[in-house]
Short mmCIF file of C-alpha atoms in Angstrom, two decimals:
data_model
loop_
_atom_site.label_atom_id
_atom_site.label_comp_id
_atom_site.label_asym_id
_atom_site.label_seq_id
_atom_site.Cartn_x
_atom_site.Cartn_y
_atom_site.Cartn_z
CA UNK A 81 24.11 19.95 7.27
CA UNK A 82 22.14 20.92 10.21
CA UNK A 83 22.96 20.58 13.76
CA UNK A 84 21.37 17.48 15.72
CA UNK A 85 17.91 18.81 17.30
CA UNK A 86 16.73 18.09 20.59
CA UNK A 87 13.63 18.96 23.14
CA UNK A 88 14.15 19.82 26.08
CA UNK A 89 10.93 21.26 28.82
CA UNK A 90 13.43 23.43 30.40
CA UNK A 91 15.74 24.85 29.44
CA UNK A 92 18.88 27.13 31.31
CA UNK A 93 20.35 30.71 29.89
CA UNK A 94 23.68 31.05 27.62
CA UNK A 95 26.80 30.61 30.12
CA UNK A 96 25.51 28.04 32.06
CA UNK A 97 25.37 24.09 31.53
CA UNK A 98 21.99 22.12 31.01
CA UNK A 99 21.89 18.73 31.85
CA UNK A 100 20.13 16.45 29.01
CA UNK A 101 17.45 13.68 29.30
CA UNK A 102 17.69 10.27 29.58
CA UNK A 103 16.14 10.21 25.73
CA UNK A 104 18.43 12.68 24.61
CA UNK A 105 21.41 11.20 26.15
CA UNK A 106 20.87 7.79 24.49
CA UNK A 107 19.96 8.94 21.34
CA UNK A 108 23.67 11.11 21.37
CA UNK A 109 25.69 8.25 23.19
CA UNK A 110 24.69 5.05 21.00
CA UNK A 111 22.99 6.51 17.97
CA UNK A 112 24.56 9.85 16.86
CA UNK A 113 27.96 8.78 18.93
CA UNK A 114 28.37 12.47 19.83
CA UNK A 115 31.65 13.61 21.71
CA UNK A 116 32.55 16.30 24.01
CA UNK A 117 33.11 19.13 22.24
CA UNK A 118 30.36 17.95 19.28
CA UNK A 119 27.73 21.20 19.21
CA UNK A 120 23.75 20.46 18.46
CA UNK A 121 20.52 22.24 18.76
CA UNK A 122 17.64 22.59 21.20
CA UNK A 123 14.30 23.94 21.57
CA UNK A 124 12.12 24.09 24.50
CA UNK A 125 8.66 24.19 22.25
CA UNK A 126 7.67 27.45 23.61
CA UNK A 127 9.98 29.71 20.47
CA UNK A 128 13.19 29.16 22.30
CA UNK A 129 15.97 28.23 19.88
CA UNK A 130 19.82 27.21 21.95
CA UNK A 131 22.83 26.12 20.49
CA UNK A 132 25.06 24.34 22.95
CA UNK A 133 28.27 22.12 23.00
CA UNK A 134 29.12 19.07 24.88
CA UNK A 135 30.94 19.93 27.59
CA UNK A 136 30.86 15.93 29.68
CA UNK A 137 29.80 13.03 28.14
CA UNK A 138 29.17 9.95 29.71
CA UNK A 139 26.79 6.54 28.89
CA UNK A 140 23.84 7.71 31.25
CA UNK A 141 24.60 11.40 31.65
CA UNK A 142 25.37 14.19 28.88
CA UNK A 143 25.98 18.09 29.72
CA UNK A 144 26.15 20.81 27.31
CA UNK A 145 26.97 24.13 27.34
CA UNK A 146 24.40 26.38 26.26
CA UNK A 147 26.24 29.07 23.79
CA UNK A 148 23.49 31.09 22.27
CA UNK A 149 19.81 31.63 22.08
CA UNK A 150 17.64 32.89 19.91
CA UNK A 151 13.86 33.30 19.99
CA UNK A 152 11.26 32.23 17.18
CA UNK A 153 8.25 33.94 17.09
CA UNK A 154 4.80 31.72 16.50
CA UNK A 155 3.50 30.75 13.12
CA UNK A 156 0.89 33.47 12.81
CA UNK A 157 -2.40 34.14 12.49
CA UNK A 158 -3.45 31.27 15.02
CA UNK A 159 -4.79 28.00 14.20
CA UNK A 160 -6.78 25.77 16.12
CA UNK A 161 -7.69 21.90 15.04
CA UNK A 162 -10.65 20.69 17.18
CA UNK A 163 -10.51 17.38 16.25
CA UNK A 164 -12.92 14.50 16.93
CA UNK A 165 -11.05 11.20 19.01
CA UNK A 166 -11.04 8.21 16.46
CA UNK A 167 -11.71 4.71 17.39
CA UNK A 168 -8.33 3.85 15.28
CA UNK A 169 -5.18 5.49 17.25
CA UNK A 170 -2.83 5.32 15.01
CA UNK A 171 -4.66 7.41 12.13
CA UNK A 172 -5.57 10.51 14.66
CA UNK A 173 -1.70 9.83 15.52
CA UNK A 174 -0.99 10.46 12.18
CA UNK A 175 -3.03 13.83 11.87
CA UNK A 176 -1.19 14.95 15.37
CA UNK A 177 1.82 14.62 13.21
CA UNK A 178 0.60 16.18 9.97
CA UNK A 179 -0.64 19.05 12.32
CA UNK A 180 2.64 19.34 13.91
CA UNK A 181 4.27 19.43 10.47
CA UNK A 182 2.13 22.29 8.95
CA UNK A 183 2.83 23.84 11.99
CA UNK A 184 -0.49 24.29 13.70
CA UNK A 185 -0.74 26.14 17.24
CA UNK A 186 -3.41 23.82 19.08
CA UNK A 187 -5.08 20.71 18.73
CA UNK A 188 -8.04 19.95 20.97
CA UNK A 189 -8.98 16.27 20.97
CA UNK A 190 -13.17 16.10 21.43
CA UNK A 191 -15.74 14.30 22.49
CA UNK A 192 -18.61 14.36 19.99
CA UNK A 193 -21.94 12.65 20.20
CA UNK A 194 -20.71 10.16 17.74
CA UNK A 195 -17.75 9.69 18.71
CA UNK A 196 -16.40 6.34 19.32
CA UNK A 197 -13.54 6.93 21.49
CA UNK A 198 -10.49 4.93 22.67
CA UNK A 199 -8.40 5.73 25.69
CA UNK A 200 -6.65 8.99 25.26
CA UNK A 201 -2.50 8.62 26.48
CA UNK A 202 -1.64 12.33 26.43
CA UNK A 203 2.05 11.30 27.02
CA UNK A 204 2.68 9.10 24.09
CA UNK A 205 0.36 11.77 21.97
CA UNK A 206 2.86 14.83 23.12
CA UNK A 207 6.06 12.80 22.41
CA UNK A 208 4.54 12.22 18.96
CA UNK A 209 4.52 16.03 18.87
CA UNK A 210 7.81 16.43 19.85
CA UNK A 211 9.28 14.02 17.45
CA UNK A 212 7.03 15.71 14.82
CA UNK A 213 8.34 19.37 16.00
CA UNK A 214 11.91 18.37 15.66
CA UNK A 215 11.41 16.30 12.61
CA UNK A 216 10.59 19.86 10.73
CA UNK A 217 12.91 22.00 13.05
CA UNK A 218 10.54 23.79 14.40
CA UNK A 219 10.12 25.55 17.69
CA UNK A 220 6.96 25.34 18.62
CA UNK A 221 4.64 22.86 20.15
CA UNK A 222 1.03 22.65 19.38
CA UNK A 223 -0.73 22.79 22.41
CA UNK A 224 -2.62 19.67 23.40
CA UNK A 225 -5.51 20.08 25.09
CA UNK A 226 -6.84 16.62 27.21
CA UNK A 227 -9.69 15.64 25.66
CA UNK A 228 -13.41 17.96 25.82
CA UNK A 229 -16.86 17.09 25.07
CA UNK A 230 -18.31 18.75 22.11
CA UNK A 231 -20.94 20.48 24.24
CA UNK A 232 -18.20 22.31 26.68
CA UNK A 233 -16.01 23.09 23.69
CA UNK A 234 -18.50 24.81 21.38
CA UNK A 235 -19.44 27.31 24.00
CA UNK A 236 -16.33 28.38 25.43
CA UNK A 237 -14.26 28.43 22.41
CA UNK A 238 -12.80 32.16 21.58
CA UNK A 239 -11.56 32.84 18.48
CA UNK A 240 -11.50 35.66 15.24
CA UNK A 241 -13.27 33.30 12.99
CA UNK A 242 -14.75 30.05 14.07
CA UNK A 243 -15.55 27.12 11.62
CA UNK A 244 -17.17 23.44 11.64
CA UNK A 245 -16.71 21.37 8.93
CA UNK A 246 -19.57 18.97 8.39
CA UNK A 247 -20.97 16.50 5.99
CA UNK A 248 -24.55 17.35 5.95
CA UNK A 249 -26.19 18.77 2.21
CA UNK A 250 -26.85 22.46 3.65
CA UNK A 251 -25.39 26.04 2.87
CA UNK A 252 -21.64 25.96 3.40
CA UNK A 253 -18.69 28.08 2.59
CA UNK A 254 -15.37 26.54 1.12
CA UNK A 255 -12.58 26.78 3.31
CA UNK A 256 -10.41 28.28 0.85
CA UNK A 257 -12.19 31.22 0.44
CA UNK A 258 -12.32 32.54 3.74
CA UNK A 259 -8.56 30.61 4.96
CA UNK A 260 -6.72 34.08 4.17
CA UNK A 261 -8.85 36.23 6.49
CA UNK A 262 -7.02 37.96 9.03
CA UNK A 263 -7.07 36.92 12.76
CA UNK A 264 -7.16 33.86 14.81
CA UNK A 265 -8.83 30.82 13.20
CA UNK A 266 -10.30 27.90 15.32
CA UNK A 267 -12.17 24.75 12.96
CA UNK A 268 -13.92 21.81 14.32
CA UNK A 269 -14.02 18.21 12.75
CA UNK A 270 -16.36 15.84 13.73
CA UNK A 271 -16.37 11.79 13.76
CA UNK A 272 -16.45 8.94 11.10
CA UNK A 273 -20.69 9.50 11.57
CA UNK A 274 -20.35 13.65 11.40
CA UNK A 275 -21.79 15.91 13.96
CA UNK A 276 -25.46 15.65 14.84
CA UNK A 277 -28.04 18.26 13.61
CA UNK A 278 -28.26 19.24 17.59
CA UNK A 279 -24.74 20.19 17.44
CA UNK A 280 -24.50 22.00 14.17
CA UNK A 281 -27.11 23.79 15.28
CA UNK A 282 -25.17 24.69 18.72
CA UNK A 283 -22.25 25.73 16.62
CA UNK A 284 -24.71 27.75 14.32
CA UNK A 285 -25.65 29.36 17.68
CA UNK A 286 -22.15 30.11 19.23
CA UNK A 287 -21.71 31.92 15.55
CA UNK A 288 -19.24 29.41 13.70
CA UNK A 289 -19.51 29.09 9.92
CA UNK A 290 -20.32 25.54 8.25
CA UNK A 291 -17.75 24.77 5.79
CA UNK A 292 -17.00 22.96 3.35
CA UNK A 293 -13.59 20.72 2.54
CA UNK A 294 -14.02 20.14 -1.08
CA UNK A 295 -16.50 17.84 -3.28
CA UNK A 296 -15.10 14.07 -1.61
CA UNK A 297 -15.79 12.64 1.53
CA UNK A 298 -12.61 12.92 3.68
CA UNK A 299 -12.02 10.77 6.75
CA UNK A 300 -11.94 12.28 9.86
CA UNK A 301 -7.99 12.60 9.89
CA UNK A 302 -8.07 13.40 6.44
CA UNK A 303 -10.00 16.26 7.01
CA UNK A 304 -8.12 17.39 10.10
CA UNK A 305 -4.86 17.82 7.78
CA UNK A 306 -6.93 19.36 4.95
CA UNK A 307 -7.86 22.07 7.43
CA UNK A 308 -4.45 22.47 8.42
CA UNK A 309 -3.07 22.48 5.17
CA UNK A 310 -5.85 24.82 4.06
CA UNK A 311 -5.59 27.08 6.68
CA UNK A 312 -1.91 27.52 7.29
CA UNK A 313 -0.30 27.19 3.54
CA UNK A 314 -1.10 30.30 1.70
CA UNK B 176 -28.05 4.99 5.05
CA UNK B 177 -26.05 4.47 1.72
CA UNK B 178 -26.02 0.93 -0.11
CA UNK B 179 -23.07 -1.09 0.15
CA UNK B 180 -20.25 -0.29 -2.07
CA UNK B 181 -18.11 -2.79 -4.38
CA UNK B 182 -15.92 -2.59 -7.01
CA UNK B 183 -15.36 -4.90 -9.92
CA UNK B 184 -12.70 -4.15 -12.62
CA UNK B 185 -15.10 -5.59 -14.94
CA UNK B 186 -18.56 -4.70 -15.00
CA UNK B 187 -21.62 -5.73 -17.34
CA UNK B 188 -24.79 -3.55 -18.65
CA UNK B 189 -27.83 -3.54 -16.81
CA UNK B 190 -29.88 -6.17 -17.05
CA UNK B 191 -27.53 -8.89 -16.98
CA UNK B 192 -25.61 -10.70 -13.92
CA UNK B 193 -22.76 -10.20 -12.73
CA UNK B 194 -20.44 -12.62 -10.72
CA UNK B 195 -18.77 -11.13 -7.92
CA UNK B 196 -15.04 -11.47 -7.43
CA UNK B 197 -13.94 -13.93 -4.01
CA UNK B 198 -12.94 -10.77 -1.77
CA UNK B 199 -16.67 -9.26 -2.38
CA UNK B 200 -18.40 -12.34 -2.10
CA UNK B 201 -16.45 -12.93 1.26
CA UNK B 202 -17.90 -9.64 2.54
CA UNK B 203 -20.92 -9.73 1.31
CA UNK B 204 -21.46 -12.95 3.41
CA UNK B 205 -19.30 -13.02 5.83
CA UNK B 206 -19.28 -10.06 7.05
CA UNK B 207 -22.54 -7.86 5.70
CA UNK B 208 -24.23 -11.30 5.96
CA UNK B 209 -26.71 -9.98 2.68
CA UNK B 210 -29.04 -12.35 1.18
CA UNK B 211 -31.15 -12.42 -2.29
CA UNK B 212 -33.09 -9.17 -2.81
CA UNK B 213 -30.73 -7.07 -0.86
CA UNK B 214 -29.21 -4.38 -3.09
CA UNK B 215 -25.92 -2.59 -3.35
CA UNK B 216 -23.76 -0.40 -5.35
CA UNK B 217 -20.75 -1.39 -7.84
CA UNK B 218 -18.10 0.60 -9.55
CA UNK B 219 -15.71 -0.11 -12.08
CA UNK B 220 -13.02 2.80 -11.23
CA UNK B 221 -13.81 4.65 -14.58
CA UNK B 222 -16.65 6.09 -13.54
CA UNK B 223 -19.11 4.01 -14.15
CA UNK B 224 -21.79 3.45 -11.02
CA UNK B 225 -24.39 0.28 -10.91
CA UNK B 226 -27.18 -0.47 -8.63
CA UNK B 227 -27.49 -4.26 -8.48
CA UNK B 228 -29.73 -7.05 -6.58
CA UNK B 229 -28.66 -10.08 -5.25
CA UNK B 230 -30.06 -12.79 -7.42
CA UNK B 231 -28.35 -15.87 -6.16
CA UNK B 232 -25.76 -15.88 -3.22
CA UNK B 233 -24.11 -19.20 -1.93
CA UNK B 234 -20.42 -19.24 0.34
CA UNK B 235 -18.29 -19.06 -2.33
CA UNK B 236 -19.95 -17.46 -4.94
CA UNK B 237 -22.59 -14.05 -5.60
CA UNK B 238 -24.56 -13.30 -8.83
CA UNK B 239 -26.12 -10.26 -8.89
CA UNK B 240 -28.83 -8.53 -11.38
CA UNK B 241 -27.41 -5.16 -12.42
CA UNK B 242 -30.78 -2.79 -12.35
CA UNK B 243 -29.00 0.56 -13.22
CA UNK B 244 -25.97 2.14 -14.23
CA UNK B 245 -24.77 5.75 -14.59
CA UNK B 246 -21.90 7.98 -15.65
CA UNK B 247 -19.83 10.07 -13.15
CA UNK B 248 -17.84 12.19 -15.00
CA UNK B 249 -14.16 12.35 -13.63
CA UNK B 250 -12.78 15.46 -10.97
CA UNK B 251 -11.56 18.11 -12.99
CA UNK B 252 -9.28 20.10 -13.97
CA UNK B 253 -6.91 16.65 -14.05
CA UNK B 254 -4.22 16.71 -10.88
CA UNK B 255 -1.23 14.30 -10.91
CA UNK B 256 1.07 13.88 -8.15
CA UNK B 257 3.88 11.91 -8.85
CA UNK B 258 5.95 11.45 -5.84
CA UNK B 259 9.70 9.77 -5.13
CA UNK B 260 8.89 6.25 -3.61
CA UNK B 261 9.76 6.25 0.42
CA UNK B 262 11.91 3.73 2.28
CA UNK B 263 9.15 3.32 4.73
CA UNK B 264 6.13 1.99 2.97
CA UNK B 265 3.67 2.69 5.26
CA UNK B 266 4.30 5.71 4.73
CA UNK B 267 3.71 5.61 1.01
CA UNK B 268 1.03 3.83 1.81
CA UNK B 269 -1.05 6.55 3.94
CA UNK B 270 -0.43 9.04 0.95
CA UNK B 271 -1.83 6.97 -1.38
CA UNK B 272 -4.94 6.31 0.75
CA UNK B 273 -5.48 10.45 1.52
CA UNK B 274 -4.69 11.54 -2.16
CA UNK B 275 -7.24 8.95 -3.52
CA UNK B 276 -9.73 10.05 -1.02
CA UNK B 277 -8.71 13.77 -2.09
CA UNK B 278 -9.83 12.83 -5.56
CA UNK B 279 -6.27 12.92 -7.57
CA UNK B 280 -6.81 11.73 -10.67
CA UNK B 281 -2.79 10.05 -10.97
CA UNK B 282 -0.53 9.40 -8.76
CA UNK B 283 3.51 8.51 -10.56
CA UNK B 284 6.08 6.59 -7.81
CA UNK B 285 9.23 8.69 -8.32
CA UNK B 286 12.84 7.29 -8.16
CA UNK B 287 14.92 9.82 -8.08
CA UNK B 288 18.52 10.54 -7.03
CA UNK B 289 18.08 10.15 -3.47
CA UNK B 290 15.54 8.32 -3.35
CA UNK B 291 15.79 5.18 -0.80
CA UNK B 292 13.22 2.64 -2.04
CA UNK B 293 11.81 -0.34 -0.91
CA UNK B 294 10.25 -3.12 -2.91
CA UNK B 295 7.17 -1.27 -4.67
CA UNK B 296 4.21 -3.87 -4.97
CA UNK B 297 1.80 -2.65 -6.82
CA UNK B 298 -0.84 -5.02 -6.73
CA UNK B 299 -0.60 -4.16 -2.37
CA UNK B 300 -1.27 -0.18 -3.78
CA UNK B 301 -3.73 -1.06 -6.18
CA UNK B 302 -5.86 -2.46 -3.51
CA UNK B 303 -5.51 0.31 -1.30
CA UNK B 304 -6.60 2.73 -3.60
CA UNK B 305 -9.88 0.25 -3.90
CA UNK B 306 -10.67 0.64 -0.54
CA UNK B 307 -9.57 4.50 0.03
CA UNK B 308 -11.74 4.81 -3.45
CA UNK B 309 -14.97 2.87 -1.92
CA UNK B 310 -14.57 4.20 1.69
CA UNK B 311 -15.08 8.48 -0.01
CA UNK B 312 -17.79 6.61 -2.58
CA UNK B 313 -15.35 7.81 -5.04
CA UNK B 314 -15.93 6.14 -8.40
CA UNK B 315 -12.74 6.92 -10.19
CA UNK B 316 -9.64 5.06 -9.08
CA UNK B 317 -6.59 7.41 -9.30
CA UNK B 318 -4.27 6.35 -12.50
CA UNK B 319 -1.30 4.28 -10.69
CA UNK B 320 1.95 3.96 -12.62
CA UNK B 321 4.85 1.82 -12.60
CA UNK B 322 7.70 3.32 -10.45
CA UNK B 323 9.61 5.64 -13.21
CA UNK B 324 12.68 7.33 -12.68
CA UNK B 325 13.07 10.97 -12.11
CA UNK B 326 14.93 11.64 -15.49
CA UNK B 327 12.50 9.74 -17.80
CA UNK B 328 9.42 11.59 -15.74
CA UNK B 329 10.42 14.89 -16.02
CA UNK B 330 11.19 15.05 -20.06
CA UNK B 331 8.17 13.10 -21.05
CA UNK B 332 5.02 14.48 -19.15
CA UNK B 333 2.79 16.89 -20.64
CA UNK B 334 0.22 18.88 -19.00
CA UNK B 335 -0.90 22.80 -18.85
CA UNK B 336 0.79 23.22 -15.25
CA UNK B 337 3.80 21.91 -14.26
CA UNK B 338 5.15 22.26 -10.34
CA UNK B 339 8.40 20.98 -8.76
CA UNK B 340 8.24 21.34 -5.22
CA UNK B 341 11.89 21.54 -3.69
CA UNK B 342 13.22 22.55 -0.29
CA UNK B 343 16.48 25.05 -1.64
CA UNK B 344 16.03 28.29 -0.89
CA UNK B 345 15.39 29.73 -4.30
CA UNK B 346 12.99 31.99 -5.91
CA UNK B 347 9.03 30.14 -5.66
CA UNK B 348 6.20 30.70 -6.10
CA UNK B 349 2.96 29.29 -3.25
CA UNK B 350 1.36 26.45 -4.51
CA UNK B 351 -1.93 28.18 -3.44
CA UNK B 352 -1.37 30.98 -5.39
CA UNK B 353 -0.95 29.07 -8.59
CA UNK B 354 -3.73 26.71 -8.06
CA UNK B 355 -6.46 27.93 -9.35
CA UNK B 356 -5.39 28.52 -12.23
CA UNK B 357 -7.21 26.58 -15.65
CA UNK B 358 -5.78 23.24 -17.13
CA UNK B 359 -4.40 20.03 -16.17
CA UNK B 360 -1.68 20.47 -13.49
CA UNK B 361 1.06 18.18 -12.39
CA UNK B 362 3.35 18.33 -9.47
CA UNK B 363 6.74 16.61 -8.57
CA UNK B 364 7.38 15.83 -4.83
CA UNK B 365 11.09 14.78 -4.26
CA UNK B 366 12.44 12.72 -1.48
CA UNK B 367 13.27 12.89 2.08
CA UNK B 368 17.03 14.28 0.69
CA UNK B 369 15.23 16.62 -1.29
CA UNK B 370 16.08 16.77 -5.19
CA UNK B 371 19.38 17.51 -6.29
CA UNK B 372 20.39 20.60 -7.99
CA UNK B 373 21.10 18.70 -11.51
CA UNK B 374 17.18 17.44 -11.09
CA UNK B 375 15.96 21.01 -9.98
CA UNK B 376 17.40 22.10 -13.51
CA UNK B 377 16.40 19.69 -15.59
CA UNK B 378 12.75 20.51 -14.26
CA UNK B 379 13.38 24.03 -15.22
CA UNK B 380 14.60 23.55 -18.41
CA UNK B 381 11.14 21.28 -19.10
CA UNK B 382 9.17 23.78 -18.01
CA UNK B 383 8.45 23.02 -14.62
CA UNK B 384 7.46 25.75 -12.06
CA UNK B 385 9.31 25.80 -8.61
CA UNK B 386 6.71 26.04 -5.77
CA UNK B 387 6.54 26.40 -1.74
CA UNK B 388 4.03 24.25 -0.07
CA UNK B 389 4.39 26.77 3.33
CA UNK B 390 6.98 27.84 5.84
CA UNK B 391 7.52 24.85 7.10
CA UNK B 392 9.49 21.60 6.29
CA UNK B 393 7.26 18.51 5.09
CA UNK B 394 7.92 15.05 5.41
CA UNK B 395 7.46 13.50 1.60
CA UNK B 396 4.25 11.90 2.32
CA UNK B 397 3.05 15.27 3.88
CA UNK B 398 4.08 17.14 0.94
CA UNK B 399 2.27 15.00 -1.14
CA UNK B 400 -0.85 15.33 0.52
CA UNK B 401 -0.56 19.12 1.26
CA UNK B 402 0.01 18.99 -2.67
CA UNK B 403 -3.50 17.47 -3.21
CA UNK B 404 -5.01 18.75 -1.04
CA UNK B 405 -3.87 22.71 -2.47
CA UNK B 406 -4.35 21.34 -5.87
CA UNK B 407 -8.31 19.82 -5.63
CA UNK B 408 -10.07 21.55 -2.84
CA UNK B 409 -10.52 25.15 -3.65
#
């Protein structure tokens, strides 16, 4: 049975004590009913990996003793999900959590032509991450990015091997075929109404490949996991 | 701009009329606000694609003139998921939605040993397999069974490739490497708790192949959708 896993932003070295959040502290007090002395896990998102004990435990207030740490390297090669913003929160919510599950390394929210946008809470979207990250016991955070329009993104973007997935009927490679290349891997999804021609033709220019994400027409979200899924699962 | 999409379980040859069922004749009013002479599109879920006109069109009722039909054959090679039910059924509910829009051609609720289920109504999935069907212009709904139990399951189904995706660390093989491989494939995708050792064995001793979907753990719903994703878009 594993260890309970929390988050914490920062974090202190073995042999000294690390005073949890207010989040954490509930969750151990009322819903896990932890005691001194009880040992659990925590990660800091950035690959490091504590284990600590209890040391004082009260209703509002919980300190542990960090014991050991260990340090998980990224999930390698790099993957990027640039992601159109969906009118519908909760399904690009889902696809920050699908993303965090697979285990992808960024996600950069965007600004297409067609995209019709709703207001963008980075908070409650990086707590979704969190809860995602620890969910899978994992020790890394995806990077959120606030939101970009397509235009800055597509020419500032660095990356091994740059795709854009898009729904229009012209020459594109499968995204399986070229998933296991080596080196960092960046992908672009548009909106519900796809990218324009002008900014196909803008990726075209700053060299990324038109793919493809199989014979049916995915939703936006869907299409952000398939290029997750494709992408990191080999 | 592409016509809008219906479906009707039961369809009639061109050159006849067709009534419309009450939740179609609601949109097309309602919502689409069509009148006579407009056309649109109708599917039966087996393939079968109309073009119609609206002949006569009142409130409560639509008859329309079916013009032409044609045959689209179904996604192949076949891919079944079948998947332990999941005690939140929104949940459930998204992974129906993304593996009908991923084009599996069956999807079998699981009950297995640990599996915590909640009511299954399958009239509620049937419909969202409708919409997740019309929304990708899909015209094949995915086969949806009857919740089955993990023991009756696992001795009685038949196909050229058979996967059991489990979390113990035991010998697998990717599910991407095995993929593209010819024939029908079906995959088992346990619950939350994972499948227990007795149902790991019993799927080896039916043949069943033991595969990874990645490094990293997957929610059930994720799992499923990685699953269909692997098995369909290559």
């Amino acid at each position: 049975m594993s260890l309970p896993f929390f988050y914490a932003e920062k974090i202190s070295a073995p042999g000294t004590l690390l005073a949890l959040d207010e989040a954490a502290v509930r969750h151990i007090t009322q819903v896990l009913r932890m005691k001194k002395g009880d040992r659990l896990c925590i990660t800091n998102g950035r690959g490091k990996m504590l284990t600590a004990v209890i040391r004082e435990q009260h209703k509002k207030e919980c300190n542990v003793y960090i014991e050991e740490e260990s340090d998980v390297p990224a999930l390698q090669p790099r993957v990027t999900i640039a992601m159109s913003l969906l009118k519908n929160a909760s399904r690009f919510e889902w696809f920050l959590e699908k993303a965090t599950e697979t285990g992808v390394n960024a996600i950069v929210p965007l600004i297409c032509e067609r995209t019709e946008r709703t207001h963008f809470r980075i908070e409650r979207m990086k707590n979704i991450l969190v809860s995602a990250m620890l969910q899978s016991r994992q020790s890394w955070l995806p990077e959120l990015s606030e939101p970009v329009s397509f235009a800055t993104w597509i020419g500032s973007t660095e990356a091994s091997n740059k795709y854009i997935a898009h729904c229009m009927h012209t020459e594109k490679t499968g995204l399986p075929g070229v998933a296991g290349l080596a080196g960092n891997k960046v992908i672009g999804i548009g909106p519900e109404g796809d990218f324009t021609p002008v900014e196909i033709e803008k990726a075209l220019h700053n060299r990324f490949v038109p793919v493809s994400l199989g014979d049916t027409r995915l939703r936006t979200e869907t299409a952000g996991v398939a290029a997750a899924i494709l992408l990191r699962i080999r």
